[in-house]
Short mmCIF file of C-alpha atoms in Angstrom, two decimals:
data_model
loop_
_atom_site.label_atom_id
_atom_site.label_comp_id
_atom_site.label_asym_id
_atom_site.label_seq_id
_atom_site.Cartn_x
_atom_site.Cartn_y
_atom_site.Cartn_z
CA UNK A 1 -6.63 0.66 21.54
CA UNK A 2 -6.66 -2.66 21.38
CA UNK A 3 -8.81 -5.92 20.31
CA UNK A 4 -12.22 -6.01 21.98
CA UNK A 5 -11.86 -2.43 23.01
CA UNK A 6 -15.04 0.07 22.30
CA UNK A 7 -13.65 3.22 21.19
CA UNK A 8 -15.48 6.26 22.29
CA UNK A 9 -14.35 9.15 19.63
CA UNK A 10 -15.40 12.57 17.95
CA UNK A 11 -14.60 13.21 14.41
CA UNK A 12 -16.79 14.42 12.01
CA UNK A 13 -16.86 12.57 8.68
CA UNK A 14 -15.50 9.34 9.93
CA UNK A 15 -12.38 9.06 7.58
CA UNK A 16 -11.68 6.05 5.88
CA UNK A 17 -7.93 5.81 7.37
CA UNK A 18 -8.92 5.98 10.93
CA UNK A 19 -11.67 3.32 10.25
CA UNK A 20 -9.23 1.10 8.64
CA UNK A 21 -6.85 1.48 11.91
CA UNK A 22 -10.25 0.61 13.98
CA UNK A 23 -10.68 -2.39 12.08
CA UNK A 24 -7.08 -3.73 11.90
CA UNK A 25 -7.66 -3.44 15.92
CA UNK A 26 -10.37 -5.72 16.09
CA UNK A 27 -12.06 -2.81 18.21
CA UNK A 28 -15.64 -3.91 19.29
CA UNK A 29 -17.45 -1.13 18.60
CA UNK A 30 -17.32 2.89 17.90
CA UNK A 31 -19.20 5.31 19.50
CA UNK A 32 -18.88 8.64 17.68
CA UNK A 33 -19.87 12.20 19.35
CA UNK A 34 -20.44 14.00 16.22
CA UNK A 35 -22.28 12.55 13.35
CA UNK A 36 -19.98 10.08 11.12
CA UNK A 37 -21.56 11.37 8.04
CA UNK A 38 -22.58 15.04 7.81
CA UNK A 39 -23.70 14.97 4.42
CA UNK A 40 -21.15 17.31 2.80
CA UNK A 41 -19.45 14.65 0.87
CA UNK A 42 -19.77 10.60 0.47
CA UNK A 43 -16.76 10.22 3.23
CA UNK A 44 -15.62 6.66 2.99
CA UNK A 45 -15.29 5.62 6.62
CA UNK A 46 -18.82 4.59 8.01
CA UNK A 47 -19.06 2.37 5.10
CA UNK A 48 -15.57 0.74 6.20
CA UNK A 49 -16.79 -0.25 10.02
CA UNK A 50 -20.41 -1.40 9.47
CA UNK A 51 -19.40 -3.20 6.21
CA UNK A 52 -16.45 -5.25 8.74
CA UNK A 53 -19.74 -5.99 10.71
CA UNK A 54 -18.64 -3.40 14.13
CA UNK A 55 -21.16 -1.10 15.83
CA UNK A 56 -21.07 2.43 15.21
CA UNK A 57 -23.56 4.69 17.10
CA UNK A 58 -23.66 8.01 15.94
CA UNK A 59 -24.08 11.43 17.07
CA UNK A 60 -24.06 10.53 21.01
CA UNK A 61 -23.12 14.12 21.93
CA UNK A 62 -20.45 16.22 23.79
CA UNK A 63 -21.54 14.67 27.31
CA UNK A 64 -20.48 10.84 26.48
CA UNK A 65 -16.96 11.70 26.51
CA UNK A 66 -16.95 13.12 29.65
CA UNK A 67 -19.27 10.73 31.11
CA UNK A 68 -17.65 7.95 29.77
CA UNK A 69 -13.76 7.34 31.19
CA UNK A 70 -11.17 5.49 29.72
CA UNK A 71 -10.64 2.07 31.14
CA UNK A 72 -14.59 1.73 31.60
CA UNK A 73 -16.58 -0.93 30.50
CA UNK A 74 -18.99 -0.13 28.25
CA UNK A 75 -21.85 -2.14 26.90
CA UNK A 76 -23.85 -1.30 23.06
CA UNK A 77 -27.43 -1.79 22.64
CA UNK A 78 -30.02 -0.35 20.07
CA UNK A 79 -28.01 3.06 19.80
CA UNK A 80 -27.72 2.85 23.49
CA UNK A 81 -24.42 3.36 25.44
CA UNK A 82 -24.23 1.88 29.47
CA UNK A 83 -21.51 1.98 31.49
CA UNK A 84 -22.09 -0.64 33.85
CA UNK A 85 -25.71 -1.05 34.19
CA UNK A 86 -26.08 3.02 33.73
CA UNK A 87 -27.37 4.50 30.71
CA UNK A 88 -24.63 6.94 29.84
CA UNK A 89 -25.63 8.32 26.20
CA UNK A 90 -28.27 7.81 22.81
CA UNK A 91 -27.29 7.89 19.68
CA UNK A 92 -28.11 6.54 16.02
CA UNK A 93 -26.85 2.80 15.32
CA UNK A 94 -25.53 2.96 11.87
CA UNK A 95 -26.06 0.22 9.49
CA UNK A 96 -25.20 -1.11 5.89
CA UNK A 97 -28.52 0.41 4.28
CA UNK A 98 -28.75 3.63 6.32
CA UNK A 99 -25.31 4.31 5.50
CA UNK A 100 -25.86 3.70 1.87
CA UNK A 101 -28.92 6.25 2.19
CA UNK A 102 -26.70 8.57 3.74
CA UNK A 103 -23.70 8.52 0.92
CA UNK A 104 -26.64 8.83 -1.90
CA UNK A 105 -27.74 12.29 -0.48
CA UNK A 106 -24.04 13.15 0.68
CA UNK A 107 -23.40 13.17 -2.94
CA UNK A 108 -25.26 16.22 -3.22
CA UNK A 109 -22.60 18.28 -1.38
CA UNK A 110 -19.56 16.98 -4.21
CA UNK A 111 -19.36 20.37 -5.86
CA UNK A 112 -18.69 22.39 -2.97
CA UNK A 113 -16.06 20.12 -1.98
CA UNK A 114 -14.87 20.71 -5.13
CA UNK A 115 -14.62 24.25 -5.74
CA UNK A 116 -12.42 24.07 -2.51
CA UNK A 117 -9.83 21.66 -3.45
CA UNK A 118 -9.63 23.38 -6.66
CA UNK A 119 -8.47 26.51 -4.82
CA UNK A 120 -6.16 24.26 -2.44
CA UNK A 121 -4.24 22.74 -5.19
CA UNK A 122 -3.40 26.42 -6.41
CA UNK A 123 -2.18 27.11 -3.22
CA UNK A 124 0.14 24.10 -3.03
CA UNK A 125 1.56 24.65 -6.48
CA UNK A 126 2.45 28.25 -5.74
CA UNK A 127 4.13 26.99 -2.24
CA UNK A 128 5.99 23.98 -3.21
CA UNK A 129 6.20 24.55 -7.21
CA UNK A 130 10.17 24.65 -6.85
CA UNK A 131 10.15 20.65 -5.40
CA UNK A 132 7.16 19.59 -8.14
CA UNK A 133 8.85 21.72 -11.26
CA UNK A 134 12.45 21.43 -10.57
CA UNK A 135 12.85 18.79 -7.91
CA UNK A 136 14.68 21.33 -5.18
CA UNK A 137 14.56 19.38 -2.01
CA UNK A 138 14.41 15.93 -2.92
CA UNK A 139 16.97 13.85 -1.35
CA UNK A 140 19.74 12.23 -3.04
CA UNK A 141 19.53 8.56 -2.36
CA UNK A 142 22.66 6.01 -3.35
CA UNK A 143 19.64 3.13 -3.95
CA UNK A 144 19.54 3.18 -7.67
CA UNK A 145 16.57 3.47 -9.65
CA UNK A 146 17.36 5.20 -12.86
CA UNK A 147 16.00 2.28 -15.58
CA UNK A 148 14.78 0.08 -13.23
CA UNK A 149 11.01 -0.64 -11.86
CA UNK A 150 10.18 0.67 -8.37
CA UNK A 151 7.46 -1.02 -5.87
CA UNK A 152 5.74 1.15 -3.35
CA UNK A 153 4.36 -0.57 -0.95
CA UNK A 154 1.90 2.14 1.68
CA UNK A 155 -0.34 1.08 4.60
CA UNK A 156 -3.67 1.70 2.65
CA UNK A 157 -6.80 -0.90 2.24
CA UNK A 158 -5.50 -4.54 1.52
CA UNK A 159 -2.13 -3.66 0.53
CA UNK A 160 -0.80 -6.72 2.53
CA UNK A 161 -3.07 -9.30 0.40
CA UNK A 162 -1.83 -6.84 -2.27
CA UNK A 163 1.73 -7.20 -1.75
CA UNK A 164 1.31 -11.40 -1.97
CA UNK A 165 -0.45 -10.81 -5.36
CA UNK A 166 2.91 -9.61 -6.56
CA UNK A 167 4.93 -11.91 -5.79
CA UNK A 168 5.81 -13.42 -9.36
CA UNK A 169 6.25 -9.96 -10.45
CA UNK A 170 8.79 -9.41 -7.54
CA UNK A 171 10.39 -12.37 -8.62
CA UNK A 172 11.32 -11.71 -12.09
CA UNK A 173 11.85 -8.01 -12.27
CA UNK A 174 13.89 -7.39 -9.05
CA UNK A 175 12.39 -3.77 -8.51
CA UNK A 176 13.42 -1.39 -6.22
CA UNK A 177 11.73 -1.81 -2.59
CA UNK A 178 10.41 1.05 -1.01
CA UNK A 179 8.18 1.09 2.06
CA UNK A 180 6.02 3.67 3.13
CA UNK A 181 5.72 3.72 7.09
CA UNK A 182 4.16 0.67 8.09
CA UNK A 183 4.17 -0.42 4.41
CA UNK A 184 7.62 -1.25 5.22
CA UNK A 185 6.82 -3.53 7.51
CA UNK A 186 4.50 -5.27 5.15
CA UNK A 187 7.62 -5.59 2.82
CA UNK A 188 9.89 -7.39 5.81
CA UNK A 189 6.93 -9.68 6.90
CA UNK A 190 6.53 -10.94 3.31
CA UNK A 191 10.30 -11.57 3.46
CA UNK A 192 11.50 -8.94 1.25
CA UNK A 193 14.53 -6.63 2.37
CA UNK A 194 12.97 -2.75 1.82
CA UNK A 195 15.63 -0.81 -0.27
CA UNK A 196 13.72 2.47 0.98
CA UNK A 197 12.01 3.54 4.01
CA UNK A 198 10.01 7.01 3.43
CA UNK A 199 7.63 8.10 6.69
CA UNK A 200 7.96 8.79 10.50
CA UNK A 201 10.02 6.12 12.38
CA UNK A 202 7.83 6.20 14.93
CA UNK A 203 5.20 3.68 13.13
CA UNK A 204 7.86 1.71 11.40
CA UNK A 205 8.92 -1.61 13.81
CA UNK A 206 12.92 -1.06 14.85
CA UNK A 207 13.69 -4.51 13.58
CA UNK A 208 12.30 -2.86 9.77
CA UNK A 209 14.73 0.73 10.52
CA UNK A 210 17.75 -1.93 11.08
CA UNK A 211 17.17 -3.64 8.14
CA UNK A 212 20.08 -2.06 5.76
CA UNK A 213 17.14 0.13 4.18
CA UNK A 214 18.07 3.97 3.33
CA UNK A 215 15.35 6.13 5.50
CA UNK A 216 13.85 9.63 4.34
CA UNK A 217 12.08 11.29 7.35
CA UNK A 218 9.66 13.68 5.79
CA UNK A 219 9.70 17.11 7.43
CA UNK A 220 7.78 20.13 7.80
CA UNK A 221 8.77 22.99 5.52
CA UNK A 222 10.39 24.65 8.60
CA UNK A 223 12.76 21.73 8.94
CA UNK A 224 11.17 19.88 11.90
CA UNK A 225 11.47 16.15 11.35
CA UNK A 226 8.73 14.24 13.71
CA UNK A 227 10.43 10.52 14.46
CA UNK A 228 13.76 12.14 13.59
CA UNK A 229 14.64 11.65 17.46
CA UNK A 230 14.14 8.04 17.24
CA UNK A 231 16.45 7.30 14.47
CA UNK A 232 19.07 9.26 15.82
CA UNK A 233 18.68 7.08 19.32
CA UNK A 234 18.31 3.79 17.07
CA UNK A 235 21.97 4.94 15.35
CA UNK A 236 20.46 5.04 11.71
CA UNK A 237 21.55 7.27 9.48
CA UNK A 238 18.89 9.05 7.54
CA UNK A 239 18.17 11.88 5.60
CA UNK A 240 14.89 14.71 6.05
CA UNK A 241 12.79 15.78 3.14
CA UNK A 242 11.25 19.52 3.75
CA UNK A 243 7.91 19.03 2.34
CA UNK A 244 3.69 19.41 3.17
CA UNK A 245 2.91 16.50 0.64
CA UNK A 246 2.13 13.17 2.97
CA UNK A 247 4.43 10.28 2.60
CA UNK A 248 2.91 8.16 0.03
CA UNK A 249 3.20 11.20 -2.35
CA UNK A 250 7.14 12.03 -1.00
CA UNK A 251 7.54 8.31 -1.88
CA UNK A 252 6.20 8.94 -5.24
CA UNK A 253 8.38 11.65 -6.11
CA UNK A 254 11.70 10.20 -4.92
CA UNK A 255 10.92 7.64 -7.40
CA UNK A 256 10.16 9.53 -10.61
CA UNK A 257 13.46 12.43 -9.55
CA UNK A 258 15.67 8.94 -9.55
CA UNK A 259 14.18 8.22 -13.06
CA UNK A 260 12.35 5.32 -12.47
CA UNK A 261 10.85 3.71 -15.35
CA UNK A 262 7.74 2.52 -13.80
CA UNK A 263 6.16 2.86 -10.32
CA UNK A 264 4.12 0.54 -9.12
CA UNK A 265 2.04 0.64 -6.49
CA UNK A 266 0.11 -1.23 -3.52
CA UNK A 267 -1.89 0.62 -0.64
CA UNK A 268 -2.54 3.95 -2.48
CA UNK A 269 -6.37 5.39 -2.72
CA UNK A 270 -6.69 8.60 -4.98
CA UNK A 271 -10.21 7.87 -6.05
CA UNK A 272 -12.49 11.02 -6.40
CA UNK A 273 -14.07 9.86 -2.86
CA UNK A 274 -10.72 8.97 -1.51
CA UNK A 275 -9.63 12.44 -2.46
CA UNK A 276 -12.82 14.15 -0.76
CA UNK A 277 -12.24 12.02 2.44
CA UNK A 278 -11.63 14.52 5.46
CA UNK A 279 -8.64 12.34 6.25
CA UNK A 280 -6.61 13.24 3.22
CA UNK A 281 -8.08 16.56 2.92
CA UNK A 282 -4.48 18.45 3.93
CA UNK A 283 -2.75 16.43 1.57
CA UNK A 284 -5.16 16.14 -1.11
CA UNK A 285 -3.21 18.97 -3.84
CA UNK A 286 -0.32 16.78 -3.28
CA UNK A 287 -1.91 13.50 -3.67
CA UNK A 288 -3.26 14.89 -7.32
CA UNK A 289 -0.20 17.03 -8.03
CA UNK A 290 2.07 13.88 -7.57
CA UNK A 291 -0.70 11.70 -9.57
CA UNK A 292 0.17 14.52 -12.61
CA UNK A 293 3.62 14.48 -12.41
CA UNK A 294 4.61 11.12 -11.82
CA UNK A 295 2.07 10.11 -15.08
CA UNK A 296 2.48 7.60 -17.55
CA UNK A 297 4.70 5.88 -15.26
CA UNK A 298 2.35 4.88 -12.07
CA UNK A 299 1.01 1.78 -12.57
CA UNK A 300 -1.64 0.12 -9.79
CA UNK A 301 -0.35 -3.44 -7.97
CA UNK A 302 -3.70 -4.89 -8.71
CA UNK A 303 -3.11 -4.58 -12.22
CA UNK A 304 0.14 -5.85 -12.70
CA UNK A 305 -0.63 -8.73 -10.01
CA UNK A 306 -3.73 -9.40 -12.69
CA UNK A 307 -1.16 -9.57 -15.80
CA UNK A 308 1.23 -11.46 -14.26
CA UNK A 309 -1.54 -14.14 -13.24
CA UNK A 310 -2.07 -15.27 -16.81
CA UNK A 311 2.00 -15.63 -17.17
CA UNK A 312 3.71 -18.57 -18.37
CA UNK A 313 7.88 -18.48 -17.52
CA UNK A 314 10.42 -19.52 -18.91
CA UNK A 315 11.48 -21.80 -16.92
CA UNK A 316 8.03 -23.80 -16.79
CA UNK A 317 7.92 -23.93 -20.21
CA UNK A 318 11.70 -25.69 -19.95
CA UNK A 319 10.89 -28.09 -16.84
CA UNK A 320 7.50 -28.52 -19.22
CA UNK A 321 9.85 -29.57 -22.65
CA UNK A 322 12.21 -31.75 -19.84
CA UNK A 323 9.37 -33.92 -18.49
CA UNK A 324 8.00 -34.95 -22.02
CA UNK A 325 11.62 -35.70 -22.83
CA UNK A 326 11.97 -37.53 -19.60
CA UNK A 327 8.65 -39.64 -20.77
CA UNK A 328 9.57 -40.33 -24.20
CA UNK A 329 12.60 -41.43 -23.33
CA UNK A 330 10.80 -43.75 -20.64
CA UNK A 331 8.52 -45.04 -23.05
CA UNK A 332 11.01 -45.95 -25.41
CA UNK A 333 12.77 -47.81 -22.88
CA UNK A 334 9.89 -50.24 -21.85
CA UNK A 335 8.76 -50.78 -25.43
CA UNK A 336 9.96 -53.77 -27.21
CA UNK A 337 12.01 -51.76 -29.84
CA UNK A 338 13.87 -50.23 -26.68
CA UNK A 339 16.91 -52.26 -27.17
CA UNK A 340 16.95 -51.34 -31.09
CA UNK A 341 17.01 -47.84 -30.13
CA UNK A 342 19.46 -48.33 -27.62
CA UNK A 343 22.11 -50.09 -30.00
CA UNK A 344 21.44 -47.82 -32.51
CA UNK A 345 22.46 -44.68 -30.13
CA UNK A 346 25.53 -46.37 -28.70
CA UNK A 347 26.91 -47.21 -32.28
CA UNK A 348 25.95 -43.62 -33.98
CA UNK A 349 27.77 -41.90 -31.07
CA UNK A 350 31.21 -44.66 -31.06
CA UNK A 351 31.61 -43.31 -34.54
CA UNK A 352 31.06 -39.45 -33.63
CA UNK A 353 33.84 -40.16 -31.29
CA UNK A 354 36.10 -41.97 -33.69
CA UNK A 355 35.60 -38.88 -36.12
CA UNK A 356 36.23 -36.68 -33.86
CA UNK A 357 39.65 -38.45 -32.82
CA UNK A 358 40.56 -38.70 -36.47
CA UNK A 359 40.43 -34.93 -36.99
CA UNK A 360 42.95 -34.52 -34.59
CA UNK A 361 45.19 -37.21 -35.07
#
């Protein structure tokens, strides 16, 4: 996938991660088999692509992906899909106000959505209640956080403008880097060293794994470590961590187990729509476990970046109180008392210096 590309897909629920990867591509337009919005729940994803001004045409059918090959040019019109000059498939052209239409009656279909992640989360609790209670499983890391603020940086929606918000909080508290997947990447482009890598290598750049960072591979509870290969060819050392949560939530918990005193974070969703979205519906119980037990601590970038805005340092204030001496002192020279003043400083500071010979003589 790449810039100018039409993508010709089949999810159901268009998820607001994959439409974020389909606009960071540049992609030209979507074609989706199955209807983007089913009306079970407002899913975020629709909403993402027409609002970034690219063509979606829904609900072409089964028969477009087998008509249409990859490496084909394909040409949108009306809801229309050609290959060539061949009409290849019909669907529904989605647009801001029929997708707005769409999440006011998908609304309707909340509660059931509900009622199942309520029974989800009781199933993740009893399966990983050892890790969340107890914190059996979470890796040891020599990166120390115990008193000291943590930034976690994850690939969500405008994490990298995000990230450049913080800067004068970066600046004067020094916290604790950690990168989640691509997030890490963010850190190194915005010239910050990551202290912590947590996600697959696979989506993390090699020049980010080499960086000095400590990685954490997340792993299936059976111990299988996707990406794990890849470090071990790169000659990183890294440790696993045996667990169904995603990375952002891994990420989370590594930092409150270290006793971080606050967590802040850039690139994390966990909105009631965000949590409903069929692309964070496996991970869902952990993403509102994690919110639970990290608490008090978890503070959003946006927020901070907003506090920080209205700061005045220290050092302003000083380079401030310097200047005005700087002036004063400039004014006094050009005025016509100038010389007084002059004179007057010269001979109170000969006789500081004779006193201060006399007590030693």
């Amino acid at each position: 996938m790449s810039q100018g590309d039409v993508v010709i897909l089949d999810q159901l629920d268009l998820d607001r991660a994959t439409a974020d990867a389909l606009v960071r591509a540049e992609v030209a337009g979507v074609v989706n088999a199955s209807p983007s919005i089913s009306g079970r729940f407002p899913n975020l994803g629709p909403e993402v692509l027409v609002g970034a001004g690219i063509p979606l045409i829904d609900g072409v059918g089964q028969d477009a992906l087998r008509a249409i090959k990859e490496g084909s040019k394909v040409r949108l019109l009306d809801g229309t899909v050609y290959v060539g000059d061949r009409e290849v498939a019909q669907g529904t052209p989605q647009t801001v106000e029929s997708v707005a239409d769409q999440m006011i009656e998908a609304k309707a279909g909340m509660s059931a959505q509900l009622e199942a992640f309520s029974a989800n989360t009781m199933e993740f609790l009893r399966r990983e209640r050892t890790m969340f209670l107890d914190g059996i499983g979470v890796p040891q890391l020599t990166t120390v956080m115990k008193g000291r603020q943590v930034l976690v940086v994850a690939p969500g929606h405008e994490h990298v403008a995000d990230l450049k918000a913080l800067k004068r909080y970066i600046g004067e508290h020094r916290p604790v880097l950690i990168g989640v997947e691509s997030g890490a990447d963010a850190l190194r482009a915005a010239g910050y060293k990551p202290d912590v890598i947590v996600g697959d290598p696979n989506g993390i750049a090699t020049e980010t794994l080499r960086a000095g960072a400590e990685v954490v591979v997340p792993a299936h509870p059976d111990g299988h470590a996707p990406g794990l290969g890849r470090i071990q060819d790169l000659g990183i050392g890294a440790v696993t961590f045996p667990a169904s949560g995603n990375a952002e939530d891994l990420a989370l918990i590594i930092a409150d187990t270290h006793n971080a005193d606050l967590v802040v974070t850039v690139g994390f969703q966990a909105t009631l729509r965000e949590f409903l979205d069929r692309g964070r519906s496996g991970s869902n119980p952990s993403t509102f476990l994690t919110r639970l037990k990290v608490g008090g601590k978890l503070v959003d970038g946006k927020a901070v970046a907003a506090l920080h805005r209205s700061r005045v340092s220290v050092l302003a204030i000083v380079l401030l109180v310097m200047a005005a001496m700087v002036a004063i002192a400039a004014a006094v020279a050009v005025s016509g008392v100038g010389a007084a003043y002059t004179d007057w400083i010269t001979e109170t500071w000969n006789s500081f210096v004779v006193w201060l010979k006399g007590l030693f003589s």
